[in-house]
mmCIF file of C-alpha atoms and ligand atoms in Angstrom:
data_model
loop_
_atom_site.group_PDB
_atom_site.id
_atom_site.type_symbol
_atom_site.label_atom_id
_atom_site.label_comp_id
_atom_site.label_asym_id
_atom_site.label_seq_id
_atom_site.Cartn_x
_atom_site.Cartn_y
_atom_site.Cartn_z
ATOM 1 C CA UNK I 60 36.991 -15.229 -7.163
ATOM 2 C CA UNK I 61 34.042 -12.843 -6.707
ATOM 3 C CA UNK I 62 34.507 -10.495 -3.803
ATOM 4 C CA UNK I 63 31.732 -8.514 -2.141
ATOM 5 C CA UNK I 64 32.328 -5.119 -0.578
ATOM 6 C CA UNK I 65 30.334 -4.521 2.583
ATOM 7 C CA UNK I 66 30.094 -0.974 3.916
ATOM 8 C CA UNK I 67 28.714 -0.655 7.431
ATOM 9 C CA UNK I 68 27.589 2.787 8.550
ATOM 10 C CA UNK I 69 27.741 1.935 12.248
ATOM 11 C CA UNK I 70 30.677 0.832 14.388
ATOM 12 C CA UNK I 71 28.699 -1.782 16.392
ATOM 13 C CA UNK I 72 27.452 -3.178 13.088
ATOM 14 C CA UNK I 73 31.020 -3.587 11.879
ATOM 15 C CA UNK I 74 31.936 -5.301 15.168
ATOM 16 C CA UNK I 75 29.010 -7.733 14.819
ATOM 17 C CA UNK I 76 30.104 -8.592 11.275
ATOM 18 C CA UNK I 77 33.763 -9.073 12.234
ATOM 19 C CA UNK I 78 32.636 -11.431 15.021
ATOM 20 C CA UNK I 79 31.278 -13.692 12.310
ATOM 21 C CA UNK I 80 34.335 -13.569 10.050
ATOM 22 C CA UNK I 81 36.776 -16.200 11.330
ATOM 23 C CA UNK I 82 39.838 -15.111 9.364
ATOM 24 C CA UNK I 83 39.705 -11.346 8.966
ATOM 25 C CA UNK I 84 42.889 -9.359 8.368
ATOM 26 C CA UNK I 85 43.183 -5.590 8.291
ATOM 27 C CA UNK I 86 44.579 -3.293 5.652
ATOM 28 C CA UNK I 87 44.523 0.489 6.140
ATOM 29 C CA UNK I 88 44.000 2.859 3.229
ATOM 30 C CA UNK I 89 43.157 6.579 3.364
ATOM 31 C CA UNK I 90 42.714 6.433 7.127
ATOM 32 C CA UNK I 91 40.162 3.628 6.888
ATOM 33 C CA UNK I 92 40.521 0.020 8.085
ATOM 34 C CA UNK I 93 39.465 -2.488 5.441
ATOM 35 C CA UNK I 94 38.868 -6.020 6.776
ATOM 36 C CA UNK I 95 39.431 -8.878 4.323
ATOM 37 C CA UNK I 96 38.033 -12.306 5.082
ATOM 38 C CA UNK I 97 35.242 -14.823 4.568
ATOM 39 C CA UNK I 98 31.673 -15.356 5.753
ATOM 40 C CA UNK I 99 30.110 -18.738 4.997
ATOM 41 C CA UNK I 100 32.971 -19.227 2.542
ATOM 42 C CA UNK I 101 32.225 -16.028 0.601
ATOM 43 C CA UNK I 102 35.097 -13.635 0.108
ATOM 44 C CA UNK I 103 34.378 -10.137 1.325
ATOM 45 C CA UNK I 104 35.948 -6.850 2.339
ATOM 46 C CA UNK I 105 34.215 -4.965 5.164
ATOM 47 C CA UNK I 106 34.748 -1.348 6.110
ATOM 48 C CA UNK I 107 33.174 1.388 8.190
ATOM 49 C CA UNK I 108 31.613 3.952 5.880
ATOM 50 C CA UNK I 109 32.376 7.133 7.847
ATOM 51 C CA UNK I 110 29.711 9.772 7.895
ATOM 52 C CA UNK I 111 28.454 11.864 4.991
ATOM 53 C CA UNK I 112 28.424 11.557 1.224
ATOM 54 C CA UNK I 113 32.047 12.433 0.447
ATOM 55 C CA UNK I 114 33.427 10.133 3.151
ATOM 56 C CA UNK I 115 31.259 7.263 1.947
ATOM 57 C CA UNK I 116 32.196 7.869 -1.699
ATOM 58 C CA UNK I 117 35.908 7.701 -0.827
ATOM 59 C CA UNK I 118 35.344 4.519 1.177
ATOM 60 C CA UNK I 119 33.525 2.948 -1.773
ATOM 61 C CA UNK I 120 36.061 4.054 -4.369
ATOM 62 C CA UNK I 121 38.920 2.479 -2.419
ATOM 63 C CA UNK I 122 36.897 -0.747 -2.108
ATOM 64 C CA UNK I 123 36.569 -0.855 -5.874
ATOM 65 C CA UNK I 124 39.984 0.440 -6.976
ATOM 66 C CA UNK I 125 42.223 -1.108 -4.330
ATOM 67 C CA UNK I 126 40.344 -4.247 -3.352
ATOM 68 C CA UNK I 127 38.605 -5.081 -6.633
ATOM 69 C CA UNK I 128 35.177 -5.814 -5.166
ATOM 70 C CA UNK I 129 32.572 -6.690 -7.786
ATOM 71 C CA UNK I 130 29.472 -5.502 -5.882
ATOM 72 C CA UNK I 131 28.699 -3.463 -2.804
ATOM 73 C CA UNK I 132 26.133 -3.784 -0.028
ATOM 74 C CA UNK I 133 25.586 -0.884 2.356
ATOM 75 C CA UNK I 134 24.028 -1.402 5.796
ATOM 76 C CA UNK I 135 23.151 1.072 8.527
ATOM 77 C CA UNK I 136 20.369 3.063 10.128
ATOM 78 C CA UNK I 137 18.052 5.724 8.723
ATOM 79 C CA UNK I 138 15.296 8.095 9.727
ATOM 80 C CA UNK I 139 11.810 7.021 8.648
ATOM 81 C CA UNK I 140 9.924 9.395 6.335
ATOM 82 C CA UNK I 141 7.228 7.322 4.656
ATOM 83 C CA UNK I 142 3.824 6.693 6.229
ATOM 84 C CA UNK I 143 3.970 3.470 8.173
ATOM 85 C CA UNK I 144 7.771 3.336 8.221
ATOM 86 C CA UNK I 145 8.318 2.942 11.965
ATOM 87 C CA UNK I 146 11.281 2.676 14.306
ATOM 88 C CA UNK I 147 12.536 -0.907 14.112
ATOM 89 C CA UNK I 148 11.373 -1.446 10.526
ATOM 90 C CA UNK I 149 13.831 -2.112 7.732
ATOM 91 C CA UNK I 150 14.029 -0.448 4.317
ATOM 92 C CA UNK I 151 15.682 -1.988 1.260
ATOM 93 C CA UNK I 152 16.428 0.656 -1.377
ATOM 94 C CA UNK I 153 15.022 0.322 -4.875
ATOM 95 C CA UNK I 154 16.584 3.669 -5.807
ATOM 96 C CA UNK I 155 18.556 6.436 -4.098
ATOM 97 C CA UNK I 156 18.591 10.215 -4.467
ATOM 98 C CA UNK I 157 20.693 13.041 -2.993
ATOM 99 C CA UNK I 158 18.114 15.317 -1.398
ATOM 100 C CA UNK I 159 20.614 18.183 -0.986
ATOM 101 C CA UNK I 160 21.777 18.170 -4.634
ATOM 102 C CA UNK I 161 20.562 21.350 -6.329
ATOM 103 C CA UNK I 162 22.420 22.777 -9.327
ATOM 104 C CA UNK I 163 19.288 24.498 -10.628
ATOM 105 C CA UNK I 164 18.718 26.344 -12.856
ATOM 106 C CA UNK I 165 21.664 24.771 -14.699
ATOM 107 C CA UNK I 166 20.296 21.272 -14.089
ATOM 108 C CA UNK I 167 16.941 20.035 -12.766
ATOM 109 C CA UNK I 168 16.615 19.909 -8.983
ATOM 110 C CA UNK I 169 18.203 16.702 -7.559
ATOM 111 C CA UNK I 170 19.915 15.809 -10.847
ATOM 112 C CA UNK I 171 23.568 14.892 -10.425
ATOM 113 C CA UNK I 172 25.194 17.071 -13.102
ATOM 114 C CA UNK I 173 26.471 15.275 -16.189
ATOM 115 C CA UNK I 174 24.837 11.956 -15.287
ATOM 116 C CA UNK I 175 21.299 12.852 -16.394
ATOM 117 C CA UNK I 176 20.060 11.078 -13.263
ATOM 118 C CA UNK I 177 18.220 12.197 -10.164
ATOM 119 C CA UNK I 178 17.715 8.658 -8.908
ATOM 120 C CA UNK I 179 20.312 5.914 -8.945
ATOM 121 C CA UNK I 180 18.688 2.478 -9.123
ATOM 122 C CA UNK I 181 19.783 -0.281 -6.764
ATOM 123 C CA UNK I 182 20.602 -3.632 -8.351
ATOM 124 C CA UNK I 183 17.348 -5.593 -8.557
ATOM 125 C CA UNK I 184 18.765 -9.084 -7.958
ATOM 126 C CA UNK I 185 21.036 -8.099 -5.077
ATOM 127 C CA UNK I 186 18.217 -6.090 -3.476
ATOM 128 C CA UNK I 187 15.797 -9.001 -3.874
ATOM 129 C CA UNK I 188 18.237 -11.324 -2.093
ATOM 130 C CA UNK I 189 18.603 -8.801 0.756
ATOM 131 C CA UNK I 190 14.837 -8.375 0.976
ATOM 132 C CA UNK I 191 14.361 -12.156 1.262
ATOM 133 C CA UNK I 192 17.160 -12.337 3.839
ATOM 134 C CA UNK I 193 15.603 -9.508 5.887
ATOM 135 C CA UNK I 194 12.171 -11.116 5.850
ATOM 136 C CA UNK I 195 13.650 -14.423 6.959
ATOM 137 C CA UNK I 196 15.941 -12.954 9.626
ATOM 138 C CA UNK I 197 13.336 -10.662 11.168
ATOM 139 C CA UNK I 198 10.348 -12.980 11.021
ATOM 140 C CA UNK I 199 10.506 -13.461 14.762
ATOM 141 C CA UNK I 200 12.568 -10.801 16.587
ATOM 142 C CA UNK I 201 11.287 -11.925 19.981
ATOM 143 C CA UNK I 202 12.616 -15.428 19.265
ATOM 144 C CA UNK I 203 16.081 -14.657 20.613
ATOM 145 C CA UNK I 204 17.203 -11.826 18.347
ATOM 146 C CA UNK I 205 16.168 -9.114 20.844
ATOM 147 C CA UNK I 206 15.425 -9.557 24.536
ATOM 148 C CA UNK I 207 12.088 -8.620 26.071
ATOM 149 C CA UNK I 208 13.489 -5.490 27.757
ATOM 150 C CA UNK I 209 14.774 -4.122 24.440
ATOM 151 C CA UNK I 210 11.484 -4.837 22.673
ATOM 152 C CA UNK I 211 9.624 -3.043 25.464
ATOM 153 C CA UNK I 212 12.052 -0.135 25.785
ATOM 154 C CA UNK I 213 11.870 0.795 22.094
ATOM 155 C CA UNK I 214 8.230 -0.285 21.791
ATOM 156 C CA UNK I 215 9.130 -2.533 18.895
ATOM 157 C CA UNK I 216 6.559 -4.552 17.046
ATOM 158 C CA UNK I 217 7.246 -7.219 14.488
ATOM 159 C CA UNK I 218 9.409 -5.320 11.970
ATOM 160 C CA UNK I 219 8.055 -4.576 8.524
ATOM 161 C CA UNK I 220 10.462 -4.779 5.612
ATOM 162 C CA UNK I 221 9.794 -1.982 3.109
ATOM 163 C CA UNK I 222 11.177 -1.427 -0.364
ATOM 164 C CA UNK I 223 11.495 1.948 -2.050
ATOM 165 C CA UNK I 224 13.299 5.269 -2.339
ATOM 166 C CA UNK I 225 16.032 6.168 0.173
ATOM 167 C CA UNK I 226 17.294 9.755 0.152
ATOM 168 C CA UNK I 227 20.701 10.919 1.353
ATOM 169 C CA UNK I 228 22.168 14.284 2.327
ATOM 170 C CA UNK I 229 24.860 15.803 4.480
ATOM 171 C CA UNK I 230 22.503 16.530 7.345
ATOM 172 C CA UNK I 231 21.144 14.537 10.256
ATOM 173 C CA UNK I 232 17.431 15.324 9.902
ATOM 174 C CA UNK I 233 16.221 15.982 13.422
ATOM 175 C CA UNK I 234 13.324 18.435 13.298
ATOM 176 C CA UNK I 235 9.651 18.016 12.486
ATOM 177 C CA UNK I 236 9.928 20.948 10.064
ATOM 178 C CA UNK I 237 12.754 19.461 8.053
ATOM 179 C CA UNK I 238 11.241 16.009 7.794
ATOM 180 C CA UNK I 239 7.896 17.560 6.759
ATOM 181 C CA UNK I 240 9.680 19.550 4.037
ATOM 182 C CA UNK I 241 11.418 16.416 2.777
ATOM 183 C CA UNK I 242 8.163 14.472 2.758
ATOM 184 C CA UNK I 243 6.464 17.236 0.817
ATOM 185 C CA UNK I 244 9.271 17.568 -1.742
ATOM 186 C CA UNK I 245 9.815 13.819 -2.135
ATOM 187 C CA UNK I 246 6.522 12.114 -1.213
ATOM 188 C CA UNK I 247 7.711 8.628 -2.140
ATOM 189 C CA UNK I 248 10.849 8.770 0.043
ATOM 190 C CA UNK I 249 10.717 6.056 2.684
ATOM 191 C CA UNK I 250 13.853 6.926 4.630
ATOM 192 C CA UNK I 251 16.637 9.473 4.972
ATOM 193 C CA UNK I 252 20.303 8.895 5.765
ATOM 194 C CA UNK I 253 23.671 10.457 4.929
ATOM 195 C CA UNK I 254 25.588 8.162 2.561
ATOM 196 C CA UNK I 255 23.668 5.668 0.427
ATOM 197 C CA UNK I 256 23.011 7.771 -2.669
ATOM 198 C CA UNK I 257 26.688 8.742 -2.849
ATOM 199 C CA UNK I 258 27.779 5.111 -2.891
ATOM 200 C CA UNK I 259 25.050 4.364 -5.436
ATOM 201 C CA UNK I 260 26.555 7.074 -7.654
ATOM 202 C CA UNK I 261 30.068 5.626 -7.329
ATOM 203 C CA UNK I 262 28.792 2.134 -8.184
ATOM 204 C CA UNK I 263 26.872 3.564 -11.141
ATOM 205 C CA UNK I 264 30.087 5.193 -12.439
ATOM 206 C CA UNK I 265 31.948 1.878 -12.175
ATOM 207 C CA UNK I 266 29.045 -0.232 -13.476
ATOM 208 C CA UNK I 267 28.885 -2.326 -10.285
ATOM 209 C CA UNK I 268 25.777 -3.761 -8.610
ATOM 210 C CA UNK I 269 24.819 -1.922 -5.437
ATOM 211 C CA UNK I 270 22.217 -2.523 -2.725
ATOM 212 C CA UNK I 271 21.396 -0.732 0.515
ATOM 213 C CA UNK I 272 19.491 -1.827 3.589
ATOM 214 C CA UNK I 273 18.774 0.372 6.591
ATOM 215 C CA UNK I 274 17.094 -0.156 9.958
ATOM 216 C CA UNK I 275 14.842 2.738 10.961
ATOM 217 C CA UNK I 276 16.290 4.256 14.139
ATOM 218 C CA UNK I 277 14.082 7.368 14.374
ATOM 219 C CA UNK I 278 11.413 9.311 12.515
ATOM 220 C CA UNK I 279 13.753 12.173 11.480
ATOM 221 C CA UNK I 280 11.777 14.488 13.765
ATOM 222 C CA UNK I 281 12.299 16.511 16.941
ATOM 223 C CA UNK I 282 12.849 13.276 18.880
ATOM 224 C CA UNK I 283 15.321 11.801 16.375
ATOM 225 C CA UNK I 284 18.395 11.998 18.582
ATOM 226 C CA UNK I 285 16.782 10.383 21.635
ATOM 227 C CA UNK I 286 18.323 6.999 22.397
ATOM 228 C CA UNK I 287 19.959 6.925 18.963
ATOM 229 C CA UNK I 288 23.206 5.328 20.138
ATOM 230 C CA UNK I 289 21.519 2.728 22.292
ATOM 231 C CA UNK I 290 19.146 1.814 19.491
ATOM 232 C CA UNK I 291 22.115 1.356 17.149
ATOM 233 C CA UNK I 292 23.856 -0.930 19.589
ATOM 234 C CA UNK I 293 20.892 -2.925 20.837
ATOM 235 C CA UNK I 294 18.741 -3.188 17.723
ATOM 236 C CA UNK I 295 20.136 -1.949 14.394
ATOM 237 C CA UNK I 296 23.493 -3.728 14.556
ATOM 238 C CA UNK I 297 21.823 -7.000 15.567
ATOM 239 C CA UNK I 298 19.336 -6.725 12.731
ATOM 240 C CA UNK I 299 22.132 -6.062 10.234
ATOM 241 C CA UNK I 300 24.204 -9.005 11.383
ATOM 242 C CA UNK I 301 21.201 -11.378 11.280
ATOM 243 C CA UNK I 302 20.120 -10.164 7.852
ATOM 244 C CA UNK I 303 23.636 -10.586 6.482
ATOM 245 C CA UNK I 304 23.895 -14.010 8.128
ATOM 246 C CA UNK I 305 20.711 -15.042 6.300
ATOM 247 C CA UNK I 306 22.028 -13.467 3.086
ATOM 248 C CA UNK I 307 25.436 -15.187 3.115
ATOM 249 C CA UNK I 308 24.058 -18.556 4.230
ATOM 250 C CA UNK I 309 21.819 -18.586 1.122
ATOM 251 C CA UNK I 310 24.412 -17.599 -1.483
ATOM 252 C CA UNK I 311 25.855 -20.492 -3.476
HETATM 253 N N1 ADE E 25 20.462 8.186 10.085
HETATM 254 C C1 ADE E 25 19.630 7.743 11.052
HETATM 255 N N2 ADE E 25 18.681 8.648 11.325
HETATM 256 C C2 ADE E 25 18.926 9.704 10.506
HETATM 257 C C3 ADE E 25 18.316 10.974 10.341
HETATM 258 N N3 ADE E 25 17.269 11.319 11.069
HETATM 259 N N4 ADE E 25 18.845 11.817 9.429
HETATM 260 C C4 ADE E 25 19.923 11.469 8.695
HETATM 261 N N5 ADE E 25 20.555 10.290 8.826
HETATM 262 C C5 ADE E 25 20.055 9.415 9.726
#
């Protein structure tokens, strides 16, 4: 039976997913808790990513090697880089790049040595399904998904769902200078986070479909840390759970 691997970057996100899995059971490997169960009858294994590229790559490799998942979806939060990518919006990756990979002059900047790739493509069909699910789930966030206080507090408008490049690196980007440098070096990057491109690389190595979806929690600038944890709890984890609910309810 096909089995999907779901990697959540955020603890409240994982909790929201487990709330919806009626039969989950835990198995611990390499210090991580893997939760096996079903959602709308679909078999899945859910796990917290841990932070950074190496941690996420280990998490993904165990999902594949030990639990035999046949595709992986990654959810979480990210800093917005692209014009018009605002807090509360959602980005579905079309491709992912490690912005801190630099083995030049031996290899071109950003190229992962011996792969010939700077950008790892997300699976088109899986990403399309997530995009449709996100559009459906977030069509009306004031219709019960978020309360009025939360919408006001974070000044949220109706979320836009973007599609494009997500970049990953082992740094929380939290200064205007660093986000400006990233935007200049990688003008088509929509969002920055700390794990996605590593998991994309692992899935590429194993030939497995991969998709990533992130809620924008900040603009990767001097104000990036403000209210981060509350945003994750009150907004990003709810968005993830609703998007996944829409995704699993549509899968046959
Ligand atoms: N995840 C959420 N916001 C981020 C940021 N500004 N930098 C890196 N990862 C993030």
